[in-house]
Coordinates of C-alpha atoms in Angstrom, one line a residue:
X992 CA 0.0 0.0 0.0
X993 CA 1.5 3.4 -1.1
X994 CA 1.4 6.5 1.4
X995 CA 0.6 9.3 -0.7
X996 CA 0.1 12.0 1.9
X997 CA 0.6 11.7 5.8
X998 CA -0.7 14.8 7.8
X999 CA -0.4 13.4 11.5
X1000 CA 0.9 14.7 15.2
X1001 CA 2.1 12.2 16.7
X1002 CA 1.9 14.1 20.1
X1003 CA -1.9 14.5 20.2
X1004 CA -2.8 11.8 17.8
X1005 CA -4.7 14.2 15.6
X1006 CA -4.6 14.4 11.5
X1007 CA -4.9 12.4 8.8
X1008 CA -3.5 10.1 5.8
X1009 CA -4.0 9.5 2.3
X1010 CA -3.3 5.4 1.1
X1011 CA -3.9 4.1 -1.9
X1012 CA -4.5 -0.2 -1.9
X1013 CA -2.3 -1.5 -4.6
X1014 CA -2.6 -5.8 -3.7
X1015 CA -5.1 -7.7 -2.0
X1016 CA -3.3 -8.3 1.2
X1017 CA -3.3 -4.5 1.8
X1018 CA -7.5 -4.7 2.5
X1019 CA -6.2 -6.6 5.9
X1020 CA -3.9 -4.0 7.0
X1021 CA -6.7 -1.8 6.8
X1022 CA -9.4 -3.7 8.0
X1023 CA -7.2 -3.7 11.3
X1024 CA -6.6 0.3 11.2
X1025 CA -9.9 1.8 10.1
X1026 CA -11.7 1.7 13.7
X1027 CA -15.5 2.9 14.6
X1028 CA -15.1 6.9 14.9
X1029 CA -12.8 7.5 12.5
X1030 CA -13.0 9.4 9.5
X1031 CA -13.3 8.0 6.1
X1032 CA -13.5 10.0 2.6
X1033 CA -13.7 7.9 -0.7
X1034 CA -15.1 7.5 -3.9
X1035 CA -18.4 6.0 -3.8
X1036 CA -21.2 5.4 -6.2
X1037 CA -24.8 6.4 -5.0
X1038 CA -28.2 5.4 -6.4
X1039 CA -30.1 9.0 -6.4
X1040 CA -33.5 9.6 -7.2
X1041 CA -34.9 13.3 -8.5
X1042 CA -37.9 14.7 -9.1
X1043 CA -38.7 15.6 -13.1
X1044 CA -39.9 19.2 -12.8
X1045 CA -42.0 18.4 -16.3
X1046 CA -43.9 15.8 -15.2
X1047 CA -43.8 15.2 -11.9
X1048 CA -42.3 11.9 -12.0
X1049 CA -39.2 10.6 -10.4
X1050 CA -35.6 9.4 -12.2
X1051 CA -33.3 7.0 -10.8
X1052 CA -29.6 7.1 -11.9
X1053 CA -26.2 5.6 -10.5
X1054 CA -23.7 8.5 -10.1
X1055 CA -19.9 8.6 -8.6
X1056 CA -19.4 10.7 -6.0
X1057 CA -16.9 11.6 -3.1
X1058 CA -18.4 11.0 0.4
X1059 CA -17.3 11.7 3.8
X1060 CA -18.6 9.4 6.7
X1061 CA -17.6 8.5 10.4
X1062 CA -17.4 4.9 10.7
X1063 CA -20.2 2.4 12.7
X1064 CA -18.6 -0.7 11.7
X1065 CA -16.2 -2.9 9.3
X1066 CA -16.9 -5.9 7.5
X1067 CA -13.5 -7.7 5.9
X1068 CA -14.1 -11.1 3.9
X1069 CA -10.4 -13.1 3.5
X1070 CA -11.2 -15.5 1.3
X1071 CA -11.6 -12.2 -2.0
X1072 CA -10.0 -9.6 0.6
X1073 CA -13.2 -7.4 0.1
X1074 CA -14.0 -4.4 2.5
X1075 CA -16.4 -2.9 3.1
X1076 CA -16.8 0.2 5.8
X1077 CA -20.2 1.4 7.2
X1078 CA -21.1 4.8 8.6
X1079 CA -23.2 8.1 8.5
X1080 CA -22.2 10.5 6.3
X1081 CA -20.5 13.8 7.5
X1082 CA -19.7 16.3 4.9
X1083 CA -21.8 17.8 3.2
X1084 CA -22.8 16.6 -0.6
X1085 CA -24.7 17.9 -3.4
X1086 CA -26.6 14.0 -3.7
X1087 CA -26.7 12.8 -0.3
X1088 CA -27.5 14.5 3.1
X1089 CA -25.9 14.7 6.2
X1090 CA -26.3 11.8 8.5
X1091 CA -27.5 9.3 6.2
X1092 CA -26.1 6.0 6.3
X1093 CA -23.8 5.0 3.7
X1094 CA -21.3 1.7 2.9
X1095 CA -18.3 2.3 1.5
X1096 CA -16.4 -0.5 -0.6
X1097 CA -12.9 0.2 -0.6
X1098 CA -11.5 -0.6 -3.8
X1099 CA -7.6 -1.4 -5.0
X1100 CA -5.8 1.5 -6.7
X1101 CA -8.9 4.3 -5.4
X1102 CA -7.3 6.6 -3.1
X1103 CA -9.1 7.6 0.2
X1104 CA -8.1 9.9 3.3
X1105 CA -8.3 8.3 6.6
X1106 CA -9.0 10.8 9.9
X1107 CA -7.9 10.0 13.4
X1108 CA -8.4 12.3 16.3
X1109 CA -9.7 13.1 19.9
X1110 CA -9.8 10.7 22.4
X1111 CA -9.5 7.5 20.0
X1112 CA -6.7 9.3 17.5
X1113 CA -3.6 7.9 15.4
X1114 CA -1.9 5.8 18.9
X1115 CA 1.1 4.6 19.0
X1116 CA -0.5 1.1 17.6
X1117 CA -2.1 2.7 15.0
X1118 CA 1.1 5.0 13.9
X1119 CA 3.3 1.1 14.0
X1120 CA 0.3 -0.6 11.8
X1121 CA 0.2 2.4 9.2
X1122 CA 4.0 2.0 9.2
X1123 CA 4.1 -2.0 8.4
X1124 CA 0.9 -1.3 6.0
X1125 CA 2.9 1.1 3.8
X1126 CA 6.4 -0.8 3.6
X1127 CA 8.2 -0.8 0.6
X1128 CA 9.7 -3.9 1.2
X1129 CA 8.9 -6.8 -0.7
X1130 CA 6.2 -8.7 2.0
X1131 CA 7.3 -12.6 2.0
X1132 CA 5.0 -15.4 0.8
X1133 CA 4.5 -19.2 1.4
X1134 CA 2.6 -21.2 -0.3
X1135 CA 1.2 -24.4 1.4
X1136 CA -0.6 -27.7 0.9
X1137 CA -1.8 -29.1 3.5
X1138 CA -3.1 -32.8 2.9
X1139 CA -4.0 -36.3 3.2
X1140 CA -5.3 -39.0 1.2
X1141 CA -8.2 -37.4 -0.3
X1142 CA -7.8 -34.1 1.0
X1143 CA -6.2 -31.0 0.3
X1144 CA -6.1 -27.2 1.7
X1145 CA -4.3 -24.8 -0.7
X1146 CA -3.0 -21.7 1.0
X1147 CA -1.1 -18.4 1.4
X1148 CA 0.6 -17.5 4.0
X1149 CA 1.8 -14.0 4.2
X1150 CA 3.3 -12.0 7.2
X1151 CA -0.2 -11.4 8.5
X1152 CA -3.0 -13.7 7.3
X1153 CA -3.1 -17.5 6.5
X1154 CA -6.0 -17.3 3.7
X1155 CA -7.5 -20.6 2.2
X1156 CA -7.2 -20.4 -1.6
X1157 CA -9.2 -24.0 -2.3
X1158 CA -9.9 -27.0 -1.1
X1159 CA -9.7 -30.0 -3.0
X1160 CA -11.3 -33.6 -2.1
X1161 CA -11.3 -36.3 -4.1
X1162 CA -12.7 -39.9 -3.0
X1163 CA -10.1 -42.6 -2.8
X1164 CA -11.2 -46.4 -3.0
X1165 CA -9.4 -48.2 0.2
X1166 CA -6.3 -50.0 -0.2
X1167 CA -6.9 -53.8 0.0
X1168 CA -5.4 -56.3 -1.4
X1169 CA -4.4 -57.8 -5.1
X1170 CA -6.8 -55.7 -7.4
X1171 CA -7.9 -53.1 -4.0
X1172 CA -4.5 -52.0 -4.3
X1173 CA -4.4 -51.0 -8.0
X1174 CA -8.0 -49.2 -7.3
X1175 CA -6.0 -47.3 -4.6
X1176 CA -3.3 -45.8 -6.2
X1177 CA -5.3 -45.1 -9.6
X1178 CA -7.5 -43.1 -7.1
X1179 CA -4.3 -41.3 -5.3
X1180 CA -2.9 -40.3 -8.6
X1181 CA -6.1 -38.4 -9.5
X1182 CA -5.7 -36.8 -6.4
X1183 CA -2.4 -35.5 -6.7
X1184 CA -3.1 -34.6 -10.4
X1185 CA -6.1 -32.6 -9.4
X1186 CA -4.0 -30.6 -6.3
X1187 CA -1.5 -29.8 -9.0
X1188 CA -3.7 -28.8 -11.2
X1189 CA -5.6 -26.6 -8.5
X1190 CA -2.3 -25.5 -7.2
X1191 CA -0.9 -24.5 -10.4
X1192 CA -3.5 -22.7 -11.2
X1193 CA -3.5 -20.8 -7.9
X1194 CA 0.4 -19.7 -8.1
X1195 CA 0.3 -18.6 -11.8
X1196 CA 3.9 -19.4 -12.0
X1197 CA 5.0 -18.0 -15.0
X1198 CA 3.9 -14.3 -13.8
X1199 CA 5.5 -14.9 -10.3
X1200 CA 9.0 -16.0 -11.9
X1201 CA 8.3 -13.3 -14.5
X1202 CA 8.5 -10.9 -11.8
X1203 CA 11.8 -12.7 -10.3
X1204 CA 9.9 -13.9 -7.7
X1205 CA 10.2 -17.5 -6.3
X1206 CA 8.0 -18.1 -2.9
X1207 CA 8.5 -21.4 -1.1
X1208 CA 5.6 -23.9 -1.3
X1209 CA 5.5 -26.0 1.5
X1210 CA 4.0 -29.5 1.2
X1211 CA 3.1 -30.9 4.5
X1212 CA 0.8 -34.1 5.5
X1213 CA 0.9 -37.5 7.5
X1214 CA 2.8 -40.6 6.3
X1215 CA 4.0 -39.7 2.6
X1216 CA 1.2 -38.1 1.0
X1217 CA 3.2 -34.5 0.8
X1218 CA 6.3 -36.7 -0.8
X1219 CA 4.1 -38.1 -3.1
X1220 CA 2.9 -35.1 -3.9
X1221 CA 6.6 -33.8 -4.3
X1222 CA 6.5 -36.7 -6.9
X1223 CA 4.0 -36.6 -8.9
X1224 CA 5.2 -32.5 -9.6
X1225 CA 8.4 -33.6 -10.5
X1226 CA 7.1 -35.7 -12.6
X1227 CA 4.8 -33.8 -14.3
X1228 CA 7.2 -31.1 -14.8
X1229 CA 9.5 -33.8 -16.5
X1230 CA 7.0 -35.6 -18.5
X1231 CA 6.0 -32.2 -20.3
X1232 CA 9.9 -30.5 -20.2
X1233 CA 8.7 -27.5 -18.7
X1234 CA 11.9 -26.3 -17.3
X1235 CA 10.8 -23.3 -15.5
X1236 CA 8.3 -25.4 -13.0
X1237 CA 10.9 -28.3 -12.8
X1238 CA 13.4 -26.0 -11.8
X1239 CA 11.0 -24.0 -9.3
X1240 CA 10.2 -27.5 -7.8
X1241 CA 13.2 -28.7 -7.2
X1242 CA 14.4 -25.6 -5.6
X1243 CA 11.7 -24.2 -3.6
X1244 CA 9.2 -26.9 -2.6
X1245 CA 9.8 -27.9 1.4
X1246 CA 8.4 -31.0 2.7
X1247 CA 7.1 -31.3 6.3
X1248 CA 5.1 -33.6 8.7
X1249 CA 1.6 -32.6 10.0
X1250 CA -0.9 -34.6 11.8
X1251 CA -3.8 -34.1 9.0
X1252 CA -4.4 -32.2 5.7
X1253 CA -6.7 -29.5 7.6
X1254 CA -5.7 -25.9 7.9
X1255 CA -4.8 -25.8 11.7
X1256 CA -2.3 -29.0 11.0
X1257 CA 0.1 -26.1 8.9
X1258 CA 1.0 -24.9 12.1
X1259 CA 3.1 -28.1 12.8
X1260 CA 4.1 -28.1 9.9
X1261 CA 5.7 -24.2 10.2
X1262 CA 7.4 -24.9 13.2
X1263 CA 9.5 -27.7 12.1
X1264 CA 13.5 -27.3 12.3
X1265 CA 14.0 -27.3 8.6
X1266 CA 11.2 -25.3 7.9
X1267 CA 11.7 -22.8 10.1
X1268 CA 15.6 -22.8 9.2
X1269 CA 14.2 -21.7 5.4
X1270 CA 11.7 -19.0 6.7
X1271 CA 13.8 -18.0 9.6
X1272 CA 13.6 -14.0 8.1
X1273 CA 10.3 -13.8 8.5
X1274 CA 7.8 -12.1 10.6
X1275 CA 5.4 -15.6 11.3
X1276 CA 8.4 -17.6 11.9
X1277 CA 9.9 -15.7 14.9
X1278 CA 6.0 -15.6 16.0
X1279 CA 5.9 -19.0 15.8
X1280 CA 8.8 -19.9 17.9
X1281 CA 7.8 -17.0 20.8
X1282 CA 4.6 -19.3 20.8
X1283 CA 6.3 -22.3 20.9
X1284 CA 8.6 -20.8 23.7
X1285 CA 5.4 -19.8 25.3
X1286 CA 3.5 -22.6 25.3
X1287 CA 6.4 -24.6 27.0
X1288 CA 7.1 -22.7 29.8
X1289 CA 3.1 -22.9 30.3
X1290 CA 4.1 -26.5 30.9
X1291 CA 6.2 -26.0 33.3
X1292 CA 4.3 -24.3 35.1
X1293 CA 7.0 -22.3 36.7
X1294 CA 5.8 -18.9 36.7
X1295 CA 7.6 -17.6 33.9
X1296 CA 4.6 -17.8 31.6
X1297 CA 1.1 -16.2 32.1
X1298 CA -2.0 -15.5 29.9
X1299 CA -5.2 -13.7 30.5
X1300 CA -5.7 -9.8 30.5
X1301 CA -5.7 -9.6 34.8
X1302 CA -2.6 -11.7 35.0
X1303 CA -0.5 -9.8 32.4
X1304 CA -1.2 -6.6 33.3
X1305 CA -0.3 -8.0 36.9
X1306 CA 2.8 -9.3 35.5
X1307 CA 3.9 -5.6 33.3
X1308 CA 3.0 -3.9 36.7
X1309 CA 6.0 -5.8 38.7
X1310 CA 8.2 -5.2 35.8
X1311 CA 8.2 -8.5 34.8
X1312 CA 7.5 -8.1 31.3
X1313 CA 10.6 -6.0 30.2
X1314 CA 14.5 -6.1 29.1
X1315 CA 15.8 -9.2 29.3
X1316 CA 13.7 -11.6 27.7
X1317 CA 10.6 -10.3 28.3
X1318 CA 7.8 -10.3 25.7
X1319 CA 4.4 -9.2 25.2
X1320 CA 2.4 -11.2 23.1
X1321 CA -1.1 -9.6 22.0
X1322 CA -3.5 -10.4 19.4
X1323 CA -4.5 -7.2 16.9
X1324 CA -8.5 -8.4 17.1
X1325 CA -7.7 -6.5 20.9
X1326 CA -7.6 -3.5 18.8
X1327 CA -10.4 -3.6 17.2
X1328 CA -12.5 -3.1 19.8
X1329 CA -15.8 -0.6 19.3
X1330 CA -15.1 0.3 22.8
X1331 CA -12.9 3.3 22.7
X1332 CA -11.6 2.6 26.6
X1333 CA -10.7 -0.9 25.6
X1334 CA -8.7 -0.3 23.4
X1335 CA -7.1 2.7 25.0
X1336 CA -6.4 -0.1 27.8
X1337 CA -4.5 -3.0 25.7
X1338 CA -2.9 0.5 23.5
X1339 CA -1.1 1.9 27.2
X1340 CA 0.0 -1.4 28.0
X1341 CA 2.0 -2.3 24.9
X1342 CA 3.6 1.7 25.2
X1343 CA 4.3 0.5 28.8
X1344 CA 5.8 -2.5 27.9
X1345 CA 8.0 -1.3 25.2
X1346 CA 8.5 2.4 26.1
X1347 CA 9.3 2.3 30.0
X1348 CA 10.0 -1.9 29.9
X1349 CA 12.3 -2.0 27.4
X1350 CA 10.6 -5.6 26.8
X1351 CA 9.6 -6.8 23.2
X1352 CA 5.8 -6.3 22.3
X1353 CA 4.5 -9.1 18.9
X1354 CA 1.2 -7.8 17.9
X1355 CA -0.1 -11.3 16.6
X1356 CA -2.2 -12.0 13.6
X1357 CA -5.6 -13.2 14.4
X1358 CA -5.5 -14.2 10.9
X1359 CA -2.7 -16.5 11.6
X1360 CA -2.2 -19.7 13.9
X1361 CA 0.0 -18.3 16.3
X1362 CA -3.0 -15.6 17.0
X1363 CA -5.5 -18.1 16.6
X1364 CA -3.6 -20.2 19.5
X1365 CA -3.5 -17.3 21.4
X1366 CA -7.5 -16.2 21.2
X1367 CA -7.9 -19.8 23.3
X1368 CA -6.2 -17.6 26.6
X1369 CA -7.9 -14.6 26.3
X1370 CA -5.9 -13.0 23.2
X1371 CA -3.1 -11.8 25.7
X1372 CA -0.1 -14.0 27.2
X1373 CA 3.5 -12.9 28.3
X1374 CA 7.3 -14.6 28.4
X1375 CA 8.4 -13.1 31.9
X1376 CA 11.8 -12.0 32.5
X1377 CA 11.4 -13.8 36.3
X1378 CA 9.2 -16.0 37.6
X1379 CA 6.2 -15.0 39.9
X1380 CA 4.0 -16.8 41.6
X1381 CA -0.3 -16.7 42.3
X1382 CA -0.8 -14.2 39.6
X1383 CA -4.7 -15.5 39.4
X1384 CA -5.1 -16.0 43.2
X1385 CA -7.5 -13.2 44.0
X1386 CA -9.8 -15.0 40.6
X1387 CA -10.1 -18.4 42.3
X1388 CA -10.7 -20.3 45.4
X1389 CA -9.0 -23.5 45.4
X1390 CA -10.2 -26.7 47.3
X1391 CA -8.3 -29.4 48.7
X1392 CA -7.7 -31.6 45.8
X1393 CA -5.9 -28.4 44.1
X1394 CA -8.9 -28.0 41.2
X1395 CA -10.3 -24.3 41.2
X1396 CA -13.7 -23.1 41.6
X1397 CA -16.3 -20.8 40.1
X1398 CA -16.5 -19.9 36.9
X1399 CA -13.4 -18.4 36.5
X1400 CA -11.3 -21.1 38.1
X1401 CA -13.3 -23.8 36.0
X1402 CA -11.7 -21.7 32.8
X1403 CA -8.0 -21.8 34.2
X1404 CA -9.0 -25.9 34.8
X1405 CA -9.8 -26.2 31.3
X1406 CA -7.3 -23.9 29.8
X1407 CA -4.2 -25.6 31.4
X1408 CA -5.8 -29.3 30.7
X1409 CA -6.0 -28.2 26.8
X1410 CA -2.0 -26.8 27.5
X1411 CA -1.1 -30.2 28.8
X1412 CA -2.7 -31.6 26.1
X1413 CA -1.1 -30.0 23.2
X1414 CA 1.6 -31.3 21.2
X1415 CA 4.8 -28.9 21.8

């Protein structure tokens, strides 16, 4: 996304800035940015009805217009990166009136001016996510299949967002003996034809290399299903001397374990050694091994780790969370909060943490594993830089046989059973 005008104090938060969306990913960045409040002007196109002065009758026509509203509520769809922003209009208009409701559909390559200001204005949050949004630097990709016999999710994976490009199922006879077996591996090379196919189709590989570019595609599944995948490419590429997409798969195709060709198995398969050793310059990598890092301290259970709002800010208050090792770990859907003094509350903490701290704040996707992991604790958690003790102990009452009670309690039962629980 370009920047083509910034008019902001970054003392009192007030002013504005101009973007203009140039690729679908960009639609994200400000799906996360544009908050209820704000100030939105873009082009728009209005059905307006006049009156005929002749006649007396009414005409109906579809013009583009310019139009000013202050935002209600957002509505972002991954899956075509769509969205659309609803509000009352502002400013006045020669075709619609003031205070009418109105839905914006931001549109790639349209420029529009966003306004932040008063109590809710351009934070330090916002001011970090307009900075990543507008980054010249070329964002890293990852393409992945994720599958199993029969079963195939195609995705991207981007610095931000994990977003399901297709899903492809195709029904394998079972493998049984003498003729069952020949059934069974006709049916398995359908499959793996029709993921390449699919794949193919979704990459567009001779534009992407055209450009010099050259993402990894990650091919991750139980047993071999992601070699034989690797295969039947290979293959392919081969069979028809297509030297580009030989070459490409020979050099950029990474093949991992996962439990199961559904979307949350990627994770696994993102945080294996080798994987990880390929991708270790970017942004969802280093998330995934704080999370990782997280997760088994959790296990231990020795204080270092804590999750929940209470407990964290509990934590950042003893000076826990700072230099040293110290990390914040916070989802963005925190941020996006129609309650101004929420988020106000989660915005203060992370200029605590990193301003008077010193410790290291990750603003986590909720778009992508790691932030979906964290959403099961309360979209919050922090890596302390000592360990302390009974965080939670003014939340719970707990009984002789050490299991916690109320409502609350119950939660930290069933949140640190699903921690045991998980594969690390």
């Amino acid at each position: 996304m370009r920047l083509v005008r910034k008019d902001i104090d970054e003392r009192s938060g007030e002013g504005s800035a101009s973007l203009l969306p140039q690729e679908p990913e960009d639609m994200w960045h400000l799906y996360n940015l544009i908050r209820p409040h704000d100030i939105l002007r873009a082009p728009a196109l209005r059905k307006v009805t006049r009156e005929a002065t002749s006649t007396g009758s009414t005409i109906s026509s579809t013009i583009r217009t310019t139009l000013t509203i202050r935002v209600l509520s957002t509505d972002f769809d991954p899956t075509s990166s769509q969205l659309h922003v609803s509000g009352r209009v502002c400013a006045e208009n020669p075709y619609v009136s003031i205070g009418a409701h109105h839905t914006l559909d931001l549109e790639l390559n349209r420029q529009f001016q966003l306004e932040k200001g008063g109590d809710d204005g351009w934070d330090s949050v916002s001011l970090d996510m307009l900075k990543e949004a507008t980054d010249v630097k070329r964002r890293a990709e990852v393409w992945a299949v994720v599958c199993q016999e029969g079963l195939a999710n195609i995705c991207i994976v981007t610095e931000f967002q994990t977003v399901v490009r297709q899903k492809v199922e195709v029904s394998i006879p079972r493998k049984r003996t003498g003729a069952g077996a020949e059934a069974h591996d006709s049916g398995m090379g359908r499959f793996y034809e029709t993921v390449m196919q699919t794949l193919l189709r979704q990459i567009d590989l001779p534009t992407l290399l055209a450009e010099g570019k050259s993402p990894p595609l990650l091919l991750a599944g139980p047993g071999f299903v992601a070699q034989g995948l690797q295969k039947h490419i290979l293959a392919y590429a081969t069979r028809i001397g297509d030297k580009a997409l030989l070459g490409y798969a020979r050099q950029s195709i990474l093949v991992a374990h996962a439990s199961s060709g559904h979307v949350h198995a990627l994770a696994e398969a993102l945080k294996s050694p080798p994987v990880l050793a390929k991708l270790s310059d970017t942004k969802y990598a280093r998330e995934t091994q704080l999370m990782e890092k997280f997760f088994a301290l959790l296990r231990e259970d020795d204080g270092r780790a804590w999750y929940g709002p209470r407990e964290v800010e509990r934590a950042v208050e003893k000076g826990a969370v700072g230099r040293g090792g110290g990390v914040l770990l916070i989802s963005n859907k925190l941020f996006r909060s129609e309650d101004i003094g929420v988020r106000k509350r989660w915005v203060t903490l992370v200029e605590k943490v990193r301003n008077e701290e010193g410790g290291e704040v990750r603003v986590l996707s909720s778009a992508h594993e790691s932030g979906k992991r964290l959403e099961g604790l309360g979209d919050i958690g922090a890596i302390l830089t000592f360990p302390l003790q009974d965080l939670d102990e003014d939340d719970e009452t707990v009984t002789s046989n050490g299991h916690a009670e109320g409502a609350e309690g119950q939660d930290h039962d069933r949140l640190q059973q699903e921690i045991e629980d998980m594969e690390i």
